[in-house]
Coordinates of C-alpha atoms and ligand atoms in Angstrom, one line a residue:
M251 CA 32.6 -41.6 45.5
S252 CA 33.1 -42.7 42.0
D253 CA 31.0 -40.8 39.5
P254 CA 30.2 -40.7 35.8
G255 CA 29.6 -37.0 36.4
D256 CA 26.7 -34.7 36.9
S257 CA 26.2 -33.7 33.3
L258 CA 25.1 -36.9 31.7
P259 CA 22.6 -36.5 28.9
I260 CA 19.0 -37.5 29.6
R261 CA 17.4 -39.0 26.6
T262 CA 13.6 -39.0 26.0
V263 CA 13.1 -42.1 24.0
P264 CA 9.9 -42.4 21.8
T265 CA 8.1 -45.6 22.3
R266 CA 4.8 -47.4 21.6
P267 CA 2.6 -48.9 24.3
F268 CA 2.4 -52.6 24.8
Q269 CA -1.1 -53.8 25.5
D270 CA -0.2 -56.7 27.9
Q271 CA 1.3 -54.9 30.9
R272 CA -1.4 -55.5 33.4
P273 CA 0.0 -56.6 36.8
G274 CA -1.4 -59.8 38.2
T275 CA -1.6 -61.1 41.7
S276 CA 2.0 -60.0 42.4
G277 CA 3.4 -57.6 39.7
L278 CA 4.0 -58.0 36.0
R279 CA 5.2 -61.5 35.1
K280 CA 6.2 -62.6 31.6
K281 CA 8.6 -64.8 29.8
V282 CA 12.2 -63.4 29.9
R283 CA 12.1 -63.1 26.1
L284 CA 9.2 -60.7 26.3
F285 CA 11.1 -58.6 28.8
Q286 CA 14.0 -58.6 26.4
Q287 CA 12.0 -56.9 23.7
P288 CA 13.2 -53.3 23.1
H289 CA 11.4 -50.8 25.3
Y290 CA 9.3 -53.5 27.2
L291 CA 10.9 -53.0 30.6
E292 CA 11.4 -49.3 30.1
N293 CA 7.8 -48.7 29.2
F294 CA 6.5 -50.4 32.3
V295 CA 9.0 -48.6 34.6
Q296 CA 8.1 -45.3 33.1
A297 CA 4.4 -46.1 33.6
V298 CA 5.2 -46.8 37.3
F299 CA 7.1 -43.5 37.7
D300 CA 4.4 -41.5 35.9
T301 CA 1.7 -43.1 38.0
V302 CA 3.2 -42.9 41.5
G303 CA 5.1 -39.6 40.9
P304 CA 6.2 -36.9 41.2
V305 CA 9.3 -38.7 42.1
Q306 CA 11.7 -35.8 42.1
G307 CA 13.8 -35.7 45.3
R308 CA 12.6 -39.1 46.5
T309 CA 14.3 -42.3 47.5
L310 CA 13.8 -45.6 45.7
V311 CA 14.8 -49.1 46.8
L312 CA 15.8 -51.5 44.1
G313 CA 16.7 -55.2 44.0
G314 CA 15.8 -58.6 42.7
D315 CA 16.1 -62.3 43.3
G316 CA 19.1 -62.7 41.0
R317 CA 17.3 -64.5 38.3
Y318 CA 18.4 -64.3 34.6
H319 CA 18.0 -60.7 33.3
N320 CA 18.1 -59.2 36.9
D321 CA 21.6 -57.7 36.2
V322 CA 20.5 -56.1 33.0
A323 CA 17.2 -54.8 34.3
V324 CA 18.8 -53.2 37.4
Q325 CA 21.1 -51.1 35.3
V326 CA 18.3 -49.9 33.1
I327 CA 16.1 -49.0 36.1
L328 CA 19.0 -47.1 37.8
R329 CA 19.5 -45.0 34.7
M330 CA 15.7 -44.4 34.4
A331 CA 15.4 -43.5 38.1
A332 CA 18.2 -41.0 37.7
A333 CA 16.6 -39.5 34.5
N334 CA 13.3 -39.2 36.3
G335 CA 14.7 -37.2 39.1
F336 CA 15.0 -39.6 42.1
A337 CA 17.4 -38.1 44.6
R338 CA 18.6 -41.5 45.9
V339 CA 18.4 -45.1 45.0
L340 CA 19.3 -47.9 47.5
V341 CA 20.3 -50.9 45.5
G342 CA 21.3 -54.3 46.9
R343 CA 24.8 -55.5 46.2
D344 CA 24.9 -57.4 42.9
G345 CA 21.4 -56.1 42.4
L346 CA 20.1 -58.6 45.0
L347 CA 17.4 -58.1 47.5
S348 CA 14.8 -60.5 48.7
T349 CA 11.2 -59.3 48.6
P350 CA 11.0 -59.0 52.4
A351 CA 14.3 -57.2 52.4
V352 CA 13.0 -54.6 50.0
S353 CA 9.9 -54.1 52.2
C354 CA 12.2 -53.8 55.2
L355 CA 14.5 -51.2 53.5
I356 CA 11.6 -49.1 52.3
R357 CA 10.3 -48.8 55.9
R358 CA 13.6 -48.4 57.8
R359 CA 15.1 -45.9 55.3
K360 CA 11.8 -44.1 54.8
A361 CA 11.9 -44.5 51.1
F362 CA 9.2 -43.4 48.7
G363 CA 8.8 -46.9 47.2
G364 CA 10.7 -49.8 45.8
I365 CA 11.0 -52.1 42.8
V366 CA 11.4 -55.8 43.1
L367 CA 12.7 -57.8 40.2
S368 CA 11.3 -61.3 40.5
A369 CA 8.9 -63.8 39.2
S370 CA 8.9 -65.4 42.7
H371 CA 8.5 -69.2 42.5
N372 CA 8.4 -69.3 38.7
P373 CA 11.5 -70.9 37.0
G374 CA 14.2 -68.6 35.7
G375 CA 16.8 -68.7 32.9
P376 CA 16.6 -67.5 29.3
E377 CA 13.5 -69.6 28.7
G378 CA 12.0 -68.9 32.1
D379 CA 10.1 -66.1 33.7
F380 CA 10.9 -62.5 34.8
G381 CA 8.9 -60.1 36.7
I382 CA 8.7 -56.6 38.2
K383 CA 6.7 -55.3 41.1
Y384 CA 6.3 -51.9 42.6
N385 CA 6.0 -51.4 46.4
V386 CA 4.7 -48.3 48.0
A387 CA 5.9 -46.2 51.0
N388 CA 4.5 -48.6 53.6
G389 CA 6.8 -51.3 52.2
G390 CA 4.0 -53.3 50.7
P391 CA 2.8 -54.2 47.2
A392 CA 1.0 -51.3 45.4
P393 CA -2.7 -51.7 46.0
E394 CA -5.0 -52.6 43.2
A395 CA -6.0 -49.1 42.4
V396 CA -2.4 -48.2 41.8
T397 CA -1.6 -51.3 39.7
E398 CA -4.6 -50.6 37.6
A399 CA -3.5 -47.0 37.1
I400 CA -0.1 -48.3 36.1
Y401 CA -1.7 -50.6 33.6
R402 CA -3.8 -47.7 32.1
R403 CA -0.7 -45.6 31.9
S404 CA 1.3 -48.4 30.1
R405 CA -1.3 -48.4 27.4
E406 CA -0.9 -44.8 26.5
I407 CA 2.8 -44.2 27.1
R408 CA 4.6 -42.5 24.2
S409 CA 8.1 -42.0 25.6
Y410 CA 10.4 -42.7 28.5
R411 CA 13.3 -41.0 30.1
I412 CA 16.7 -42.6 30.5
L413 CA 20.2 -41.3 31.3
E414 CA 23.0 -42.1 28.9
A415 CA 25.6 -43.6 31.2
P416 CA 27.8 -46.7 31.6
D417 CA 26.8 -49.5 34.0
L418 CA 27.5 -48.9 37.6
P419 CA 29.7 -51.3 39.6
L420 CA 27.3 -53.0 42.0
G421 CA 29.7 -55.7 43.4
E422 CA 30.6 -53.8 46.6
P423 CA 28.7 -51.6 49.0
G424 CA 29.5 -48.0 48.4
V425 CA 28.1 -44.7 47.1
H426 CA 28.1 -43.6 43.4
R427 CA 26.7 -40.6 41.5
L428 CA 24.6 -41.1 38.5
G429 CA 23.8 -37.7 37.0
E430 CA 22.2 -35.8 39.9
T431 CA 21.2 -39.0 41.7
T432 CA 23.0 -40.8 44.5
V433 CA 23.1 -44.5 44.2
E434 CA 23.9 -46.4 47.4
V435 CA 24.9 -50.0 47.0
V436 CA 23.8 -51.7 50.3
D437 CA 24.5 -55.0 51.8
P438 CA 21.3 -56.9 51.1
V439 CA 21.3 -58.6 54.5
D440 CA 22.2 -56.0 57.1
D441 CA 18.9 -54.1 57.7
Y442 CA 16.9 -57.3 57.5
A443 CA 19.1 -59.2 60.0
A444 CA 18.9 -56.2 62.4
L445 CA 15.1 -56.4 62.2
M446 CA 15.1 -60.2 63.0
E447 CA 17.3 -59.4 66.0
E448 CA 14.6 -57.1 67.3
L449 CA 11.8 -59.7 66.9
F450 CA 13.2 -63.0 68.0
D451 CA 15.1 -64.4 70.9
L452 CA 18.1 -65.4 68.8
D453 CA 20.1 -66.3 71.8
A454 CA 17.5 -68.9 72.8
I455 CA 17.6 -70.3 69.3
R456 CA 21.4 -70.3 69.4
A457 CA 21.2 -72.3 72.6
L458 CA 18.9 -74.8 70.9
F459 CA 21.5 -75.4 68.2
A460 CA 24.4 -75.6 70.7
G461 CA 25.9 -79.0 71.2
G462 CA 24.6 -80.3 67.9
R463 CA 21.5 -82.0 69.5
F464 CA 19.1 -80.0 67.4
R465 CA 19.6 -80.1 63.6
M466 CA 18.0 -78.4 60.7
V467 CA 18.3 -78.2 57.0
Y468 CA 17.3 -75.1 55.1
D469 CA 16.9 -75.2 51.3
A470 CA 17.5 -71.8 49.7
M471 CA 16.9 -73.4 46.3
H472 CA 19.7 -71.5 44.6
A473 CA 17.5 -68.4 45.0
V474 CA 17.9 -65.1 46.9
T475 CA 17.7 -66.3 50.5
G476 CA 21.1 -68.1 50.4
P477 CA 23.1 -65.1 51.7
Y478 CA 20.4 -64.3 54.3
A479 CA 20.3 -67.9 55.6
H480 CA 24.1 -68.3 55.7
R481 CA 24.4 -65.2 57.7
I482 CA 21.5 -65.7 60.1
L483 CA 21.3 -69.4 60.5
E484 CA 24.9 -70.5 60.3
G485 CA 26.4 -67.2 61.4
R486 CA 24.3 -65.6 64.1
L487 CA 22.6 -68.8 65.3
G488 CA 25.6 -71.1 65.1
A489 CA 24.0 -73.8 63.1
P490 CA 26.8 -75.9 61.5
P491 CA 27.9 -75.2 58.0
G492 CA 25.9 -77.3 55.6
T493 CA 22.7 -76.4 57.3
V494 CA 21.9 -74.2 54.3
L495 CA 21.5 -76.2 51.1
H496 CA 21.7 -74.6 47.6
G497 CA 22.8 -71.4 49.2
R498 CA 24.4 -69.7 46.2
P499 CA 21.9 -67.6 44.1
L500 CA 22.1 -68.6 40.5
P501 CA 20.4 -67.0 37.5
D502 CA 18.6 -70.2 36.6
F503 CA 18.2 -71.5 40.2
G504 CA 20.4 -74.4 39.2
G505 CA 17.8 -75.5 36.7
G506 CA 15.2 -76.0 39.5
H507 CA 11.8 -74.6 40.2
P508 CA 12.3 -72.3 43.2
D509 CA 9.0 -73.2 44.8
P510 CA 9.2 -74.5 48.3
N511 CA 6.7 -77.4 48.3
L512 CA 6.8 -81.2 48.5
T513 CA 7.1 -81.5 44.7
Y514 CA 10.0 -79.1 44.0
A515 CA 12.1 -79.2 47.2
R516 CA 13.0 -82.7 46.4
E517 CA 16.3 -83.0 48.1
L518 CA 15.1 -81.4 51.3
V519 CA 12.1 -83.8 51.4
A520 CA 14.4 -86.7 50.9
R521 CA 16.4 -85.6 53.9
L522 CA 13.4 -85.2 56.1
W523 CA 12.0 -88.6 55.1
G524 CA 15.3 -90.3 55.3
E525 CA 17.4 -92.0 58.0
E526 CA 18.6 -89.6 60.8
A527 CA 16.3 -86.9 59.6
P528 CA 17.0 -83.4 61.0
D529 CA 14.5 -81.9 63.5
L530 CA 13.4 -79.1 61.2
G531 CA 13.4 -78.7 57.4
A532 CA 12.6 -75.4 55.8
A533 CA 12.8 -73.8 52.4
S534 CA 12.0 -70.5 50.7
D535 CA 11.1 -69.5 47.1
G536 CA 12.9 -67.4 44.4
D537 CA 12.4 -64.0 46.1
G538 CA 12.4 -65.2 49.7
D539 CA 8.8 -64.4 50.7
R540 CA 7.5 -68.0 50.9
N541 CA 8.3 -70.7 53.4
M542 CA 7.8 -74.4 53.9
I543 CA 8.1 -76.0 57.3
L544 CA 8.8 -79.8 57.8
G545 CA 9.5 -82.0 60.7
P546 CA 10.9 -85.5 60.4
R547 CA 8.4 -87.3 58.1
F548 CA 6.0 -84.5 58.7
F549 CA 4.7 -81.7 56.5
V550 CA 3.1 -78.6 58.1
T551 CA 0.5 -77.2 55.7
P552 CA 0.9 -73.4 55.4
S553 CA -2.6 -72.9 56.7
D554 CA -1.8 -74.9 59.8
S555 CA 1.5 -73.1 60.2
L556 CA -0.3 -69.8 60.3
A557 CA -2.6 -71.1 63.0
V558 CA 0.2 -72.6 65.1
L559 CA 2.2 -69.4 64.9
A560 CA -0.8 -67.4 66.0
A561 CA -1.5 -69.7 68.9
N562 CA 2.1 -69.6 70.1
A563 CA 2.9 -65.9 69.3
T564 CA 3.3 -64.8 72.8
L565 CA 6.2 -67.1 73.3
V566 CA 8.2 -64.9 70.9
P567 CA 9.5 -61.5 72.2
G568 CA 8.3 -59.5 69.2
Y569 CA 4.8 -60.7 69.7
A570 CA 4.7 -61.1 73.5
R571 CA 2.1 -58.4 73.9
G572 CA -0.3 -60.5 71.9
L573 CA -2.0 -60.1 68.5
S574 CA -4.4 -57.4 67.6
G575 CA -6.0 -59.6 65.0
V576 CA -5.2 -62.0 62.2
A577 CA -6.0 -62.2 58.5
R578 CA -5.9 -64.9 55.8
S579 CA -6.6 -65.0 52.1
M580 CA -9.9 -66.5 51.3
P581 CA -8.7 -69.9 49.9
T582 CA -6.5 -70.4 53.0
S583 CA -7.9 -72.9 55.4
R584 CA -9.9 -71.6 58.4
A585 CA -7.6 -73.2 61.0
V586 CA -6.4 -69.7 62.1
D587 CA -10.1 -68.6 62.5
R588 CA -10.4 -71.0 65.4
V589 CA -7.3 -69.6 67.1
A590 CA -8.6 -66.1 66.6
A591 CA -12.0 -67.1 68.1
A592 CA -10.3 -68.7 71.1
L593 CA -8.1 -65.6 71.6
G594 CA -11.1 -63.3 71.2
I595 CA -9.5 -61.3 68.3
P596 CA -10.8 -60.5 64.9
C597 CA -10.0 -62.6 61.8
Y598 CA -10.2 -61.0 58.4
E599 CA -10.7 -62.9 55.1
T600 CA -9.1 -61.1 52.1
P601 CA -8.6 -61.9 48.4
T602 CA -5.5 -63.7 47.3
G603 CA -2.3 -61.7 47.2
W604 CA -0.4 -59.8 49.8
K605 CA -1.5 -56.4 48.7
F606 CA -4.8 -56.9 50.4
F607 CA -3.2 -57.2 53.9
G608 CA -1.5 -53.8 53.7
N609 CA -4.3 -51.6 55.0
L610 CA -5.2 -54.0 57.8
L611 CA -1.6 -54.1 58.9
D612 CA -1.2 -50.3 58.6
A613 CA -4.3 -49.7 60.6
G614 CA -3.0 -52.0 63.4
R615 CA -6.0 -54.3 62.9
V616 CA -3.9 -57.4 62.4
T617 CA -0.6 -58.6 63.6
L618 CA -0.2 -61.9 61.7
C619 CA -1.4 -62.9 58.3
G620 CA -0.9 -65.6 55.8
E621 CA -1.9 -67.5 52.7
E622 CA -2.2 -71.2 51.9
S623 CA 0.5 -70.7 49.2
F624 CA 3.4 -71.0 51.7
G625 CA 3.2 -67.3 52.7
T626 CA 3.2 -66.1 56.3
G627 CA 4.0 -62.7 57.6
S628 CA 3.3 -60.0 60.2
D629 CA 3.3 -56.3 60.8
H630 CA 7.1 -56.3 61.0
L631 CA 7.0 -55.4 57.3
R632 CA 4.5 -55.4 54.5
E633 CA 5.4 -58.6 52.6
K634 CA 5.2 -62.2 53.4
D635 CA 8.6 -63.3 54.8
G636 CA 10.0 -66.8 54.4
L637 CA 13.0 -66.6 56.7
W638 CA 11.0 -64.8 59.3
A639 CA 8.5 -67.7 59.4
V640 CA 11.4 -70.1 59.9
L641 CA 12.9 -68.0 62.7
F642 CA 9.4 -67.9 64.3
W643 CA 9.2 -71.6 64.2
L644 CA 12.7 -71.9 65.6
N645 CA 11.8 -69.6 68.4
V646 CA 8.7 -71.6 69.3
L647 CA 10.7 -74.8 69.2
A648 CA 13.4 -73.3 71.4
V649 CA 10.8 -72.4 74.0
R650 CA 8.6 -75.4 73.9
R651 CA 11.4 -78.0 73.4
Q652 CA 9.0 -80.3 71.5
G653 CA 9.1 -81.6 68.0
V654 CA 7.4 -80.0 65.0
A655 CA 4.9 -82.9 64.6
E656 CA 4.1 -83.0 68.3
I657 CA 3.3 -79.3 68.4
V658 CA 1.0 -79.5 65.4
R659 CA -0.8 -82.6 66.7
E660 CA -1.4 -80.9 70.0
H661 CA -2.7 -78.0 68.1
W662 CA -5.2 -80.2 66.2
A663 CA -6.2 -81.9 69.4
R664 CA -7.2 -78.6 70.8
Y665 CA -8.7 -76.8 67.8
G666 CA -9.6 -79.7 65.5
R667 CA -7.9 -80.5 62.2
H668 CA -8.5 -78.7 58.9
Y669 CA -7.6 -81.3 56.2
Y670 CA -6.5 -79.1 53.3
S671 CA -5.1 -79.5 49.9
R672 CA -4.7 -77.4 46.7
H673 CA -4.9 -79.0 43.3
D674 CA -3.3 -77.0 40.4
Y675 CA -4.1 -77.7 36.8
E676 CA -1.4 -75.9 34.9
G677 CA -1.0 -74.7 31.3
L678 CA -4.6 -75.0 30.4
D679 CA -6.1 -73.4 27.4
R680 CA -7.1 -70.0 28.6
E681 CA -10.5 -69.9 26.9
R682 CA -11.5 -73.3 28.2
A683 CA -10.4 -72.4 31.7
E684 CA -12.4 -69.2 31.6
A685 CA -15.4 -71.1 30.3
L686 CA -15.2 -73.5 33.2
M687 CA -15.2 -70.6 35.7
E688 CA -18.0 -68.9 33.8
A689 CA -20.2 -72.0 33.9
L690 CA -19.6 -72.3 37.6
R691 CA -20.5 -68.7 38.1
K692 CA -23.8 -69.3 36.3
R693 CA -24.5 -72.4 38.4
L694 CA -24.1 -70.5 41.7
P695 CA -27.8 -69.5 42.2
A696 CA -28.9 -73.0 41.6
L697 CA -26.3 -74.5 43.9
R698 CA -27.5 -72.6 46.9
G699 CA -29.8 -74.9 48.8
E700 CA -28.9 -77.9 46.7
R701 CA -27.4 -81.0 48.3
L702 CA -23.8 -82.1 47.5
G703 CA -22.5 -85.4 48.7
G704 CA -25.5 -85.6 51.1
R705 CA -24.8 -82.2 52.7
E706 CA -26.6 -79.0 52.1
V707 CA -24.8 -76.2 50.3
E708 CA -24.6 -73.4 52.9
L709 CA -23.0 -70.8 50.7
A710 CA -22.1 -70.5 47.1
D711 CA -20.7 -67.3 45.8
D712 CA -18.0 -65.5 43.8
F713 CA -15.9 -63.9 46.5
A714 CA -16.0 -60.1 46.7
Y715 CA -14.2 -58.0 49.3
T716 CA -14.6 -54.5 50.7
D717 CA -11.6 -53.3 52.5
P718 CA -12.7 -52.2 56.0
V719 CA -10.1 -49.5 56.2
D720 CA -10.5 -47.5 52.9
G721 CA -13.7 -49.0 51.5
S722 CA -12.1 -50.2 48.3
H723 CA -14.0 -53.0 46.6
T724 CA -12.9 -55.9 44.5
E725 CA -14.9 -58.7 42.9
G726 CA -14.5 -62.0 41.1
Q727 CA -11.9 -63.3 43.6
G728 CA -12.8 -67.0 43.4
I729 CA -15.8 -69.3 43.6
R730 CA -16.5 -70.8 47.0
I731 CA -18.8 -73.5 47.9
L732 CA -19.4 -74.1 51.6
L733 CA -21.2 -77.2 52.9
E734 CA -23.1 -77.5 56.1
D735 CA -20.5 -79.7 57.8
G736 CA -17.8 -77.0 57.2
A737 CA -16.3 -78.6 54.1
R738 CA -15.3 -76.1 51.4
I739 CA -14.4 -76.1 47.8
V740 CA -12.8 -73.0 46.2
Y741 CA -12.0 -72.5 42.5
R742 CA -10.0 -69.7 41.0
L743 CA -7.6 -68.9 38.2
S744 CA -4.1 -68.1 39.0
G745 CA -2.9 -64.5 38.4
T746 CA 0.8 -65.2 38.4
G747 CA 1.3 -67.7 35.5
T748 CA 2.8 -66.9 32.2
E749 CA 1.6 -69.7 30.0
G750 CA -2.1 -70.4 29.4
A751 CA -4.2 -70.6 32.5
T752 CA -3.8 -72.4 35.8
L753 CA -6.9 -73.6 37.6
R754 CA -6.5 -73.8 41.4
V755 CA -8.9 -76.0 43.3
Y756 CA -8.7 -75.7 47.1
L757 CA -10.2 -78.4 49.3
E758 CA -10.9 -78.2 53.0
R759 CA -12.6 -80.4 55.5
Y760 CA -12.9 -79.9 59.2
E761 CA -12.4 -82.8 61.6
P762 CA -13.0 -82.1 65.2
D763 CA -12.4 -85.6 66.5
P764 CA -8.7 -86.3 67.4
A765 CA -9.3 -90.1 66.9
R766 CA -9.7 -89.2 63.2
H767 CA -6.7 -86.9 62.9
G768 CA -4.3 -89.5 61.5
L769 CA -5.6 -89.7 57.9
E770 CA -3.6 -88.8 54.9
P771 CA -5.0 -85.6 53.4
R772 CA -5.5 -87.4 50.1
E773 CA -7.8 -90.0 51.8
A774 CA -9.5 -87.4 54.0
L775 CA -10.3 -85.2 51.0
A776 CA -11.0 -87.9 48.3
E777 CA -14.7 -87.4 48.5
L778 CA -14.5 -83.7 48.3
A779 CA -12.1 -83.9 45.3
A780 CA -14.6 -86.0 43.5
L781 CA -17.4 -83.5 44.3
A782 CA -15.2 -80.6 43.1
D783 CA -14.7 -82.4 39.8
A784 CA -18.4 -83.3 39.5
V785 CA -19.6 -79.7 40.1
A786 CA -17.1 -78.0 37.8
G787 CA -16.6 -80.8 35.2
I788 CA -12.9 -80.4 35.5
R789 CA -11.9 -83.6 33.7
E790 CA -14.4 -83.2 31.0
R791 CA -13.7 -79.5 30.3
T792 CA -9.9 -79.6 30.6
G793 CA -9.2 -83.1 29.4
R794 CA -7.0 -83.6 32.4
E795 CA -7.2 -86.8 34.5
R796 CA -5.4 -85.4 37.5
P797 CA -3.8 -82.1 38.8
D798 CA -0.2 -81.3 37.8
V799 CA 0.7 -80.2 41.3
V800 CA -0.9 -81.0 44.6
T801 CA 0.2 -79.0 47.7
Ligands
VG1_2 C1 0.0 -67.1 43.9 C2 -0.6 -67.6 45.3 C3 -0.9 -66.3 46.1 C4 0.4 -65.5 46.2 C5 1.0 -65.2 44.9 C6 2.3 -64.4 44.9 O1 -1.0 -66.4 43.2 O2 -1.7 -68.4 45.1 O3 -1.4 -66.7 47.3 O4 0.1 -64.3 46.9 O5 1.2 -66.4 44.1 O6 3.2 -65.2 45.6 P1 -1.9 -66.9 42.1 O7 -2.7 -65.8 41.6 O8 -1.0 -67.6 41.1 O9 -2.8 -68.0 42.7 V1 4.9 -64.9 45.3 O10 5.7 -65.8 46.3 O11 4.8 -65.0 43.7 O12 5.2 -63.3 45.4
CO3 CO1 7.7 -65.2 46.2

């Protein structure tokens, strides 16, 4: 044990509240320079401790995705955790932990909660974004009642507590004392890798890779999953070195946008669409909770991926007993609903954001859940989990010995295809974007019973959700318009952006006939996209001719 001693002075630092510390879809996200203001991070952390406490004698898990400011923030939070009386802090080596690894550690080590430092898929670096998120004892994101209470506290806070102490060395696993607090530096991968070992038939996947017939490329996007992927894919599963691209976490993600989609994972996409494409392509985001799955010249939409995993779950040891139920966020396509119906299990529709799955998972009502935004997960922890989804696919591929595209096409043939696409209009003027949503909301009563594109509007509402487990209620979660042929348009404003407003428009059309499963989503959804524009006046109100990102 190295120690700066037990008798370090605790300082109570006077501060003034910031008015803008309301957590969004997934924690508090702001530009790095806002987080660098004196007291900004400290205020929020104290607001968290005040809200979730008493924290005396408890264990906290702490880590982040390695983005710019991660190293500074980790040291501040360690000193604050000690000053606030935590008995123990488990911190990832070099301050690194993926979001799923934080969830895993909270659960396996029975911690009181955890702090994740990440702005997920948002770019990093001095000009980029930073973020902080609190997870509760089940390992999942704090529910809305807690995040709102943290926000209220942040607006009245007058002081915070911090220990005066030098930075702790976090480069090697080991145990340190910080005042009265024990700080344990843990290997970020160990516990997570052990959990994956319990869930998947890793020997079968190893056999798939053996002999070099099956090849994959995994793009860690210079974000947090590099060390996890090197260890599990190249180490445990025997995939050749070079399988993991961009495997070194960098504070600015190598200048990239750590968002695993067809736009930002450019090199990976080039490989999968190139000569001698590997059999599987995959990528994760900044903090490792998202995943993208590709076959040779083939993109699996996240909504389809969830449905395929649900339909094949019993092939995987950890899910061989079957699923208790499934859940998806409202904008996610309803492909998984059809699998649930066929399996005779419930399917829940929740608001956007992983925090709404927590109660369903805790209550054992669902086993798998997912979002259209490249998020898939299960009851193995309480966050979405990028590498887990990749291993799930690998396990299915190892058992079925078919290609990715073949598996998805067979799935469509059986259940029908949900053509799906999300159009994002980024960096809009906030007032204009809110006015667009408000105008839509006002039109809802008139829309019901109207005809759009020759079909009757079956449902038009602003999505509200009552949690079936604890009865908590949330409103204003997105405008949805459902047509009689099953087509659907959803509009909502992003809760993770840091500049202006982002309008997300989600388009979905169901096609039961396998003869018509070969269209490009763009063609298949062209008419619906035009309708979405006509109904909301997107071009007129935003002045944008087309979306910035289509996924
Ligand atoms: C987005 C996604 C949402 C996801 C959230 C956090 O939120 O749409 O599905 O849960 O990001 O993902 P929004 O409010 O911008 O649409 V991550 O990987 O940032 O933790
Ligand atoms: Co993320």
